[in-house]
Tab-separated table of C-alpha atoms in Angstrom:
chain	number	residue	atom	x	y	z
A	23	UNK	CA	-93.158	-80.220	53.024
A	24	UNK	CA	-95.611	-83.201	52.059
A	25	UNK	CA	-94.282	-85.417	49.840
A	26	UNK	CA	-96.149	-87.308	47.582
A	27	UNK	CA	-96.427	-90.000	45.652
A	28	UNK	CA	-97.756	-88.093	42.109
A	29	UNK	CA	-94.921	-86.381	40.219
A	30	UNK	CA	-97.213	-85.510	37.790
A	31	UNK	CA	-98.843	-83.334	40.669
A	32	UNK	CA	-95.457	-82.152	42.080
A	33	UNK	CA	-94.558	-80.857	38.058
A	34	UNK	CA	-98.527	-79.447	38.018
A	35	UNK	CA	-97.928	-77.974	41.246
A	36	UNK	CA	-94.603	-76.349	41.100
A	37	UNK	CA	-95.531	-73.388	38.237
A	38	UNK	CA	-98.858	-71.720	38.732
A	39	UNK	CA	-100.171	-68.370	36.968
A	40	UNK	CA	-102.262	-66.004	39.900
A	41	UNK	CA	-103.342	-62.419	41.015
A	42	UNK	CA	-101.695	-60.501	43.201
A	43	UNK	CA	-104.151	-60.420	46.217
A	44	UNK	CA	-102.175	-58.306	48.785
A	45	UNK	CA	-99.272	-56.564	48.776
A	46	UNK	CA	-97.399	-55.851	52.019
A	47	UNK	CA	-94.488	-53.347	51.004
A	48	UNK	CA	-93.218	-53.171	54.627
A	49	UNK	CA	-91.838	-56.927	53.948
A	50	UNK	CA	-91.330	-57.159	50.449
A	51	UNK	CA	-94.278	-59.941	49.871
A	52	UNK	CA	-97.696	-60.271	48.261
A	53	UNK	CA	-100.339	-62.747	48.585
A	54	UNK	CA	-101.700	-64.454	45.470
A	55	UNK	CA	-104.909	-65.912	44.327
A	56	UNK	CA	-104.752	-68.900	42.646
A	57	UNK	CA	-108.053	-70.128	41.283
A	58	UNK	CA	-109.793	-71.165	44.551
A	59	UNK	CA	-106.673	-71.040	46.823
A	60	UNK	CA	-104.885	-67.928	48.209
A	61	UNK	CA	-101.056	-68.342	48.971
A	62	UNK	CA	-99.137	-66.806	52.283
A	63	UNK	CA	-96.820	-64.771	52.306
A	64	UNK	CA	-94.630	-65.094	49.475
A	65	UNK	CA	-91.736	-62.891	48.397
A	66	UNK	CA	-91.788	-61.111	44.540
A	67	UNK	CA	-88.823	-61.476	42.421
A	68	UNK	CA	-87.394	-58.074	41.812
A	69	UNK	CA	-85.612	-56.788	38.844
A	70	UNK	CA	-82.077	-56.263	41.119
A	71	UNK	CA	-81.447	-56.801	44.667
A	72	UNK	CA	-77.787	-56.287	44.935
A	73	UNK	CA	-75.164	-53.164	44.730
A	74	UNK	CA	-77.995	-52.059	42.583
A	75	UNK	CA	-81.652	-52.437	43.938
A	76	UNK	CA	-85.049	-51.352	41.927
A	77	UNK	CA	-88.178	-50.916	43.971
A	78	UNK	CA	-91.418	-51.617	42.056
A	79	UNK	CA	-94.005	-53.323	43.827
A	80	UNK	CA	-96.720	-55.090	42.455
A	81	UNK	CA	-100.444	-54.232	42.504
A	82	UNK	CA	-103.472	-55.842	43.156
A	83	UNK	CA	-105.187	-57.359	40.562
A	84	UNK	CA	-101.482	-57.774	38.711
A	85	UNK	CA	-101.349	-61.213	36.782
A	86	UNK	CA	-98.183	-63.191	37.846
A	87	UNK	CA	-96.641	-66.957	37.688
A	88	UNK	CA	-96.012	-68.511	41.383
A	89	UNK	CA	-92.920	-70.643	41.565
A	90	UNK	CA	-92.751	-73.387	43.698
A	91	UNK	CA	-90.097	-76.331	44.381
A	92	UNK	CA	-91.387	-79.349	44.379
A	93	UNK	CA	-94.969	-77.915	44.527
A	94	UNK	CA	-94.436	-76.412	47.717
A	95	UNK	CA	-96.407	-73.194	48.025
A	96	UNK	CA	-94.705	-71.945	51.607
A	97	UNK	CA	-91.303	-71.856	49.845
A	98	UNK	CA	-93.180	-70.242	46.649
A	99	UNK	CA	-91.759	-66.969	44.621
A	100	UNK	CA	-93.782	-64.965	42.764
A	101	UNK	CA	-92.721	-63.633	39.111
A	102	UNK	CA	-94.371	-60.303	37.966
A	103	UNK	CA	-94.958	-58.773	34.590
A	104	UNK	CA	-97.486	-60.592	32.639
A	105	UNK	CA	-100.019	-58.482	30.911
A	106	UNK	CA	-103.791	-59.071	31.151
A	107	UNK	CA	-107.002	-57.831	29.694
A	108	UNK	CA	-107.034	-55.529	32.913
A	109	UNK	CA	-103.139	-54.341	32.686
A	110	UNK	CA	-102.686	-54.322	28.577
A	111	UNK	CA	-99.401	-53.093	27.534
A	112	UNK	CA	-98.431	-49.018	27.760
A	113	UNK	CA	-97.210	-49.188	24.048
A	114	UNK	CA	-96.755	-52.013	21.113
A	115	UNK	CA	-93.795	-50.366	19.437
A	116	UNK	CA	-91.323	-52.426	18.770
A	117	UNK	CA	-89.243	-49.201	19.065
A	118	UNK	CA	-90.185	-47.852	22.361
A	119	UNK	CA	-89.393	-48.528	26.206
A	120	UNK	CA	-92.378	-46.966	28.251
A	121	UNK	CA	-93.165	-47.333	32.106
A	122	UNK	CA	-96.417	-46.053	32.584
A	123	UNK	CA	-97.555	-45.292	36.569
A	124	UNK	CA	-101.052	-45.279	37.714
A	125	UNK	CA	-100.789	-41.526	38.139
A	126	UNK	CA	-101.100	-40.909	34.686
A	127	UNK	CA	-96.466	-40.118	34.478
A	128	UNK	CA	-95.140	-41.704	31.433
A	129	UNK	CA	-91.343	-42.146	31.124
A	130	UNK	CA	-90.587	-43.570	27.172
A	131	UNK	CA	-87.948	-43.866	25.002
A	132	UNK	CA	-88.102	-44.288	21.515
A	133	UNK	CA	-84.614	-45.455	20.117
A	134	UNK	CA	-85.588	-45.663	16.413
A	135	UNK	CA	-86.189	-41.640	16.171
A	136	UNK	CA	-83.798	-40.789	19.141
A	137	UNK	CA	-86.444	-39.051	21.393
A	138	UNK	CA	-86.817	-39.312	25.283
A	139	UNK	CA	-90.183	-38.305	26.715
A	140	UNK	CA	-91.234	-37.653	30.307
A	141	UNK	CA	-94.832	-36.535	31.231
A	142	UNK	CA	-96.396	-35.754	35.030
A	143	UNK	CA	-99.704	-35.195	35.797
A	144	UNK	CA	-101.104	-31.869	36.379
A	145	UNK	CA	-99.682	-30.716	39.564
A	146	UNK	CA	-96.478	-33.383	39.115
A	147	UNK	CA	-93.159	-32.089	39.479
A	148	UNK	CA	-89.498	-32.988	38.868
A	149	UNK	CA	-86.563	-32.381	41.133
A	150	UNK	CA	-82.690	-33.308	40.348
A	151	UNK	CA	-80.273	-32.523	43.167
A	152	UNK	CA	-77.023	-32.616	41.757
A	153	UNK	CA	-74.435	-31.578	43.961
A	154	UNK	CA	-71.160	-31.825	41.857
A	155	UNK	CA	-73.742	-29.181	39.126
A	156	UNK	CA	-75.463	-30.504	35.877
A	157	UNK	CA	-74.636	-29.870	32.039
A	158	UNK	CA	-76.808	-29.641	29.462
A	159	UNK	CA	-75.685	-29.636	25.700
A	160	UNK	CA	-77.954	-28.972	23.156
A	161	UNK	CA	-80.550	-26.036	22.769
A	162	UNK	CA	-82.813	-25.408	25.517
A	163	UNK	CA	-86.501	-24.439	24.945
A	164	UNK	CA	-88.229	-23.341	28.101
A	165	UNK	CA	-91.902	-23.086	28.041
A	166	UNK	CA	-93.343	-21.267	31.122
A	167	UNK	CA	-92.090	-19.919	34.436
A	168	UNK	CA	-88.275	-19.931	34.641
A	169	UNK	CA	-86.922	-19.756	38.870
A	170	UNK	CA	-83.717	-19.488	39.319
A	171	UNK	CA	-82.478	-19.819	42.942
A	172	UNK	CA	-78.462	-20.234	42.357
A	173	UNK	CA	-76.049	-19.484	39.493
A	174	UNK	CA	-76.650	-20.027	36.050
A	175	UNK	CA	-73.796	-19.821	33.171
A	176	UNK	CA	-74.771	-19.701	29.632
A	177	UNK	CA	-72.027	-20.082	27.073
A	178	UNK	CA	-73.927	-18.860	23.643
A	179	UNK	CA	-77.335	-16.592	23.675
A	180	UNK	CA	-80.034	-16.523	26.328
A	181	UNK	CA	-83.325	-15.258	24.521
A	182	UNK	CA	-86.504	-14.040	26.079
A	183	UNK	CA	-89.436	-13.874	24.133
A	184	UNK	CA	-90.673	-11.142	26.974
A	185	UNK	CA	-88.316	-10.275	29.002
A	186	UNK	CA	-85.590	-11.135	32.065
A	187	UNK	CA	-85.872	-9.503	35.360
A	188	UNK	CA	-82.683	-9.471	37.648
A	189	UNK	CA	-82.736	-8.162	41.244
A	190	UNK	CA	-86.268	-7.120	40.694
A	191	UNK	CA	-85.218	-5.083	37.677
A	192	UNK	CA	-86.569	-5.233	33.803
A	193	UNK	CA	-84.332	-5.768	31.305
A	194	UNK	CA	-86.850	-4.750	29.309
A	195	UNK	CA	-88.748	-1.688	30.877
A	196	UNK	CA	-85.868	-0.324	33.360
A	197	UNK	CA	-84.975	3.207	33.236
A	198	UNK	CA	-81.770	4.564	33.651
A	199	UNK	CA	-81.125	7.890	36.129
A	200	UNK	CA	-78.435	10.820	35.738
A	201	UNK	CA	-78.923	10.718	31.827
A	202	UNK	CA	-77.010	13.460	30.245
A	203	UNK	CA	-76.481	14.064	26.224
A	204	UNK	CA	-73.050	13.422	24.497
A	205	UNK	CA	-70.868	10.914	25.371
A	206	UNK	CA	-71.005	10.892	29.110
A	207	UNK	CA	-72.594	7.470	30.717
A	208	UNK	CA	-76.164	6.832	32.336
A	209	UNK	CA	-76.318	6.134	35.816
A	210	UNK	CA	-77.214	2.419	37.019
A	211	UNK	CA	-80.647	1.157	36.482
A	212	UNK	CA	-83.608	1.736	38.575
């Protein structure tokens, strides 16, 4: 590193605001444009890097401040999450936590009425593997195709608005075979 003489330039120096240039995710660093000059290399600060680790890379065009000691760009960090004219907010509730991604997915929370939203794309689709089996509590409203490829337990009332095939059978439309009047039982269905 150069020293100089100027603090005043070392202070200037050391805390610049830039766009994200380049973005190598391979190494974990981004380039950054700032004003006529465009930075090496320089690593991105990210939210956890620990036990715990989030991955969420920046993108081009993405405002950001540039940290560097002493004003020396080579040993720079770059801070992201400032919004711009070109990246406004997702939301400006007070209420709600949103992550919008460029797909058009919106994760949000909004704590004030108590109500967790998720939304994909057309064509997105959700997968939880949970080996150890998962719980839900609360009533269940399923709108659309239901597949079910192991066991399911219900504890209260499962109700189909058309009907519930098992092993390729109606529940609705199945007929029953060696039907006899009285008392006696139907066969099985088929």
């Amino acid at each position: 590193m150069a020293y100089t003489q100027d603090p005043q330039q070392q202070i200037g120096d050391a805390i610049q605001y830039g766009v994200v240039a380049t973005v190598d995710h391979a190494n974990a660093t981004c380039t950054v444009t700032l004003g006529d000059l465009d930075t090496g290399e320089l690593p991105w600060v990210a939210q956890r890097a620990g036990g715990m680790r989030c991955w969420s890379p920046p993108t081009v065009g993405e405002q950001c401040v540039v940290l560097a000691p002493e004003g020396d760009l080579a040993n720079g960090l770059v801070i992201l999450g400032l919004y711009s004219d070109a990246n406004p907010p997702p939301s400006n509730s007070a209420d709600v936590v949103q992550i919008d991604m460029p797909d058009g997915a919106t994760i949000a929370y909004d704590h004030a009425a108590h109500a967790l939203s998720v939304t994909l794309p057309a064509g997105g689709t959700a997968t939880i593997d949970a080996p150890g089996g998962a719980t839900i509590n609360g009533p269940v409203t399923i709108n659309g195709l239901l597949t079910v490829n192991d066991d399911v337990s219900v504890t209260g009332t499962a109700t189909a608005s058309e009907d519930v095939i098992g092993a390729g059978k109606s529940l609705k439309g199945h007929r029953h075979g060696n039907v006899q009047a009285g008392t006696a039982q139907t066969g099985a269905p088929v």
